XYZ file of C-alpha atoms in Angstrom:
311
model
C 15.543 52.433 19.997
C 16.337 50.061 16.586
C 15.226 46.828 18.825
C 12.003 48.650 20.300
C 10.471 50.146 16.728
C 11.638 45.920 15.778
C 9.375 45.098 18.269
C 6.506 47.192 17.767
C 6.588 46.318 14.301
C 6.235 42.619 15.320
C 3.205 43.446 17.661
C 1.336 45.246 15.301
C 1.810 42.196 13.022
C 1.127 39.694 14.974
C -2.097 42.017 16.229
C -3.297 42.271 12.376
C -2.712 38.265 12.267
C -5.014 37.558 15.240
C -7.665 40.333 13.955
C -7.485 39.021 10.444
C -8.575 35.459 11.879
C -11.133 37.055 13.556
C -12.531 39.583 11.214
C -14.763 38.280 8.980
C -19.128 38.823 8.465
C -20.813 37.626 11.999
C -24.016 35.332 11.107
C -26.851 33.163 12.337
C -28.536 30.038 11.000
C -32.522 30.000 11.215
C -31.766 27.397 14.157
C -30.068 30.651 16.286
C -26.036 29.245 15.979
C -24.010 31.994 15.496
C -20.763 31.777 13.044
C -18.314 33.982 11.060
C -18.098 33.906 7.400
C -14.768 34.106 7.538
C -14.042 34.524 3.226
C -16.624 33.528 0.479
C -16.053 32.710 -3.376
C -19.701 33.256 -3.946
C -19.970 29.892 -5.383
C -22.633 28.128 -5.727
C -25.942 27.408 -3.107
C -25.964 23.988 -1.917
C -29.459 22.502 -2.359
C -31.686 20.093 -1.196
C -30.416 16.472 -2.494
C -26.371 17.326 -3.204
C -23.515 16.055 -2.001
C -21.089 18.458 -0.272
C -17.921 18.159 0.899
C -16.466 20.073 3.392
C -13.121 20.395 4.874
C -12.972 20.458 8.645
C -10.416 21.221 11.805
C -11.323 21.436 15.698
C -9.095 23.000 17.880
C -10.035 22.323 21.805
C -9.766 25.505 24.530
C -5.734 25.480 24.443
C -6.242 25.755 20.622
C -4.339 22.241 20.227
C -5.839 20.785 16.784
C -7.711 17.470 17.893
C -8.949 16.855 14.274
C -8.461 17.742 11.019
C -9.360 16.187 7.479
C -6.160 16.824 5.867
C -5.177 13.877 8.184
C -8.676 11.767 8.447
C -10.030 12.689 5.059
C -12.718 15.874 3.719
C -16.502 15.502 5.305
C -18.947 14.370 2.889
C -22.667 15.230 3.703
C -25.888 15.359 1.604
C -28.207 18.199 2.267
C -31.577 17.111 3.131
C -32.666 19.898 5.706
C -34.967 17.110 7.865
C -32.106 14.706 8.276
C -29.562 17.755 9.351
C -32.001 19.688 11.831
C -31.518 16.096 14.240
C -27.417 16.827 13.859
C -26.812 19.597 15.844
C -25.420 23.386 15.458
C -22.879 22.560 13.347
C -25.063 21.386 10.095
C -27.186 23.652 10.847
C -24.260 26.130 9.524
C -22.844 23.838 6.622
C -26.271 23.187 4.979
C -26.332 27.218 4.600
C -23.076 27.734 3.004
C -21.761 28.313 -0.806
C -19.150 26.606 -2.429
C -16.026 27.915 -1.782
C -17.463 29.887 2.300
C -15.334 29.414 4.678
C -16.722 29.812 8.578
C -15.694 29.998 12.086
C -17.677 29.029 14.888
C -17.716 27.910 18.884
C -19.296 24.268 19.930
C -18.868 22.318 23.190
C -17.283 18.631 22.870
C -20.965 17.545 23.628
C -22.489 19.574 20.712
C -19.748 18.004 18.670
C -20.013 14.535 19.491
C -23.882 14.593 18.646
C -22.994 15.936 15.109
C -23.233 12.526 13.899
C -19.218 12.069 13.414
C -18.124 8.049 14.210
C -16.688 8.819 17.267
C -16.220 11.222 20.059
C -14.021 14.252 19.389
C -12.393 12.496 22.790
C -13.272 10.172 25.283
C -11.820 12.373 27.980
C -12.896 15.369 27.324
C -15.090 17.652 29.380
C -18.643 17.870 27.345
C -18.520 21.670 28.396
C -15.249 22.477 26.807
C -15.773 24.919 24.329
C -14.290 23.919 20.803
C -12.979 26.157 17.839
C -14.340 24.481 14.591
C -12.958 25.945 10.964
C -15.034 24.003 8.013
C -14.974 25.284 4.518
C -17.665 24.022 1.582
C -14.952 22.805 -1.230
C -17.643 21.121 -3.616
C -20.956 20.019 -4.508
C -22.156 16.938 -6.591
C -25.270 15.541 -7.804
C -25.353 11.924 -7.203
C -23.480 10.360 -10.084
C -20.415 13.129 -9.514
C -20.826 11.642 -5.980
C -20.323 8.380 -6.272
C -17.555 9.050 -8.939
C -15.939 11.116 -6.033
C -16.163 8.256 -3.924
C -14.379 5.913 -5.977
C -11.421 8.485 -7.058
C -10.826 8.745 -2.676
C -11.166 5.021 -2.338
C -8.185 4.625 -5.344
C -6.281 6.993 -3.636
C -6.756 5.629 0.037
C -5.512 2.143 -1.662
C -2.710 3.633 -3.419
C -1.209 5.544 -0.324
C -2.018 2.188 1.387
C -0.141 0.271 -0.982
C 2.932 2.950 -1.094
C 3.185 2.790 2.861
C 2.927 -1.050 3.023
C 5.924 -1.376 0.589
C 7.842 1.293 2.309
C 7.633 -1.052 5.929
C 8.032 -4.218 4.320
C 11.250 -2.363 3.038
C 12.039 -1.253 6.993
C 10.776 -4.863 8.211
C 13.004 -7.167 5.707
C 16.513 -5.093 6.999
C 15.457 -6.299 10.840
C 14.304 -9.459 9.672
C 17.719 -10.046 8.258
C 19.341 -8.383 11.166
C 17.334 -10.956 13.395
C 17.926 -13.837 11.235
C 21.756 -12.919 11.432
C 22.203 -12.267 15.238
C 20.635 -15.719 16.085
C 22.714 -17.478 13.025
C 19.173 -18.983 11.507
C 19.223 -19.348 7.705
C 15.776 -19.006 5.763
C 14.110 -19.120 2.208
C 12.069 -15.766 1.248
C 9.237 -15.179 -0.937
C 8.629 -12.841 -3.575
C 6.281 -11.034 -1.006
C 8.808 -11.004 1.620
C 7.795 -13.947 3.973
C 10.739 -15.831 5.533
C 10.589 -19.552 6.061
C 12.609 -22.180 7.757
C 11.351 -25.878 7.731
C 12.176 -27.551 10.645
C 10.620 -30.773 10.012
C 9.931 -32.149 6.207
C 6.725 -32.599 5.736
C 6.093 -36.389 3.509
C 1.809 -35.101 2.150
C 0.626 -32.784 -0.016
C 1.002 -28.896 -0.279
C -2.340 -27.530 0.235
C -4.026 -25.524 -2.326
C -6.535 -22.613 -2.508
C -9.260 -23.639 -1.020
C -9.053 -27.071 0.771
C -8.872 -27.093 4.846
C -5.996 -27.302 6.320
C -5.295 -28.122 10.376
C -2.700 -26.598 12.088
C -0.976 -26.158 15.526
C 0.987 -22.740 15.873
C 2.237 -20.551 18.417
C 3.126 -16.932 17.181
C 5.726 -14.696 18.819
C 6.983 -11.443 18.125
C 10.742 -11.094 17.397
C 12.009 -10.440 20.943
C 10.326 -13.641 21.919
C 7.158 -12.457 23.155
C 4.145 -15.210 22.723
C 1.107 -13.499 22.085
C -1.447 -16.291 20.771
C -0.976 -20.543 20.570
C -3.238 -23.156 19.550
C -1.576 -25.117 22.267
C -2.692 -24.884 26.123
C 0.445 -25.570 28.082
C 2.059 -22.971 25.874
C -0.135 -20.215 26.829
C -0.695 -20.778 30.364
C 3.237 -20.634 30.444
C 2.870 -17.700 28.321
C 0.540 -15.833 30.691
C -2.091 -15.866 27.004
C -4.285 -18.242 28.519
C -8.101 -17.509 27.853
C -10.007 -19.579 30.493
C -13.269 -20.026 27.932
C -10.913 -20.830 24.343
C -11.209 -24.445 23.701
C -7.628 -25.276 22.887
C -6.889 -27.652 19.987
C -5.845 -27.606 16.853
C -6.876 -24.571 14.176
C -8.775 -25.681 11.474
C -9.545 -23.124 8.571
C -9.828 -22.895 4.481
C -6.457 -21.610 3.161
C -5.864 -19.011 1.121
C -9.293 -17.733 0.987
C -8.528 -14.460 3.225
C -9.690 -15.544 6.294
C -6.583 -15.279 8.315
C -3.710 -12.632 7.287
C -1.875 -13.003 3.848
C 1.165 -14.370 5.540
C -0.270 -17.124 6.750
C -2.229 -17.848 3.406
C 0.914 -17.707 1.532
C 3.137 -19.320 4.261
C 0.873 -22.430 5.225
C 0.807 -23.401 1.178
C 4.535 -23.508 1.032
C 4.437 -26.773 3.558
C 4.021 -30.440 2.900
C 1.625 -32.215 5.238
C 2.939 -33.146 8.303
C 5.862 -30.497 8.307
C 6.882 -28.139 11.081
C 8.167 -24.631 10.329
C 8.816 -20.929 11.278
C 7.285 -18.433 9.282
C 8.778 -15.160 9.426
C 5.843 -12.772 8.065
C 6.705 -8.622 7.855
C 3.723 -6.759 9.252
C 2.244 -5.337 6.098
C 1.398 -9.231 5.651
C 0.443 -9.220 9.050
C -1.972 -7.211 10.952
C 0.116 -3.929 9.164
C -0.145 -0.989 10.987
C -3.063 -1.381 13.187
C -2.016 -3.057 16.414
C -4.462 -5.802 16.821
C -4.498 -5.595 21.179
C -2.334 -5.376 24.215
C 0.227 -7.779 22.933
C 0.169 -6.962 19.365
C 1.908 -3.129 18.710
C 1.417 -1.613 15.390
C 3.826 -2.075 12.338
C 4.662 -5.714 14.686
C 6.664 -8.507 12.493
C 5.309 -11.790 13.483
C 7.190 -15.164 14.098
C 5.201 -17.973 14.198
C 5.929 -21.490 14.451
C 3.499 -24.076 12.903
C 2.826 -27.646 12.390
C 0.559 -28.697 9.408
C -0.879 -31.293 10.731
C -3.677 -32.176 7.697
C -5.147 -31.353 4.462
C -8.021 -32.143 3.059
């Protein structure tokens, strides 16, 4: 009798949970797409010309989140009632809500992924499915507050940036050192965290910011794995061979940012005419963003080079 009044007690709460997610004022926008007002703060009316920003999460039909902007960032859209008629159902509800409303509301993938979003909610979803969408207005600016908004997400998007790139450069140097140790190698490090062994002294010039430097490389991942060379025979052997690349030599301005920072700082450490392995950690590399089939995210880089000039 104590477990089944335990039970029912559990029902009846977990009834109230679903009805409380559910409960809420049932509306329609002037365009006919029904929502639920699920809570409002009675804040303010968004008008024509202001920025608002709304907070957003799509579940799909086994209620499995497939977005959310705690993870991708808040929606910013400005309400201008011509441009957000073309968007589809959804903006149709945001443009109507106060600061502060919260609403509930059904769209299929394919009214989704005409909202005007980046990219598809999925590539492989159905366009029928039928989609659970939660969006709640958190603030309005006029154009200056806007813009300052703007600038206080891009500081923050380059701080977490900058906290996550030292935190893997921290995980990268222990298996650089591991690696460096299991194949007995011995190699200088930068202040940044680049590893370098010079094979062959070089008897020119370092390079400096700015002038051109040529250069023959072949990069590798640690477990050996070529995934790009300069050289021909090494990446038909490699099975990297692009039939239409004309192979030769790489010719580019250092330290300028047009190839990844390791390379930048790792190419100016070499006389002309040296050979050497650079060692580069991946937030120096292509960080974590795999950069294609060969190339995994977070992926330390080995390459060897051969500075051939300098001008």
């Amino acid at each position: 009798m104590k477990n089944y009044k335990i039970l029912s007690i559990a029902l009846v709460a977990l009834i109230s949970i679903v009805a409380a997610c559910d409960s809420g004022e049932n509306k329609e926008t002037e365009a006919g797409v029904r929502y639920i007002l699920i809570s409002s703060e009675d804040g303010e009316q968004l008008e024509q010309g202001d920025f608002a920003i709304f907070s957003l999460r799509l579940l799909n039909s086994e209620d499995s989140v497939i977005l959310d902007s705690k993870e991708i960032g808040e929606l910013p859209v400005q309400i201008d009632d011509s441009v957000l008629s073309r968007r589809g159902p959804l903006f149709s509800i945001l443009k109507e809500l106060k600061v502060g409303d919260s609403i509930k509301t059904k769209l299929t993938a394919t009214q989704i992924m005409t909202e005007g979003f980046q990219r598809p909610v999925s590539p492989d979803m159905e366009g029928s499915e039928k989609l659970t969408v939660f969006a709640k207005a958190l603030n309005k600016f006029d154009t200056a507050g806007f813009m300052e908004w703007q600038q206080q997400k891009r500081a923050e998007a380059i701080s977490k940036m900058q906290k996550e790139a030292e935190k893997q450069k921290g995980i990268d140097d222990e298996i650089i050192q591991e690696y460096l140790t299991e194949n007995s190698l011995e190699a200088q490090k930068t202040e940044s965290g680049i590893y370098y062994i010079i094979t062959k002294e070089g008897t020119g010039e370092k390079p400096n910011k700015g002038d051109t430097v040529t250069v023959n490389y072949t990069g590798k991942l640690l477990n050996g794995t070529i995934f790009d060379s300069s050289k021909e025979s090494v990446a038909k052997n490699a099975n990297v061979f692009i039939e239409r690349r004309d192979y030769r030599p790489y010719q580019i301005p250092i330290g300028e940012g047009q190839v990844i920072r390791g390379w930048d700082e790792g190419i100016m450490l070499l006389n002309e005419g040296a050979e050497a392995t650079l060692i580069i950690p991946s937030p120096l590399g292509y960080g974590p963003r795999a950069a294609g089939e060969n190339l995994p995210a977070n992926s330390i880089l080995v390459f060897d080079v051969e500075l051939l000039d300098v001008k």
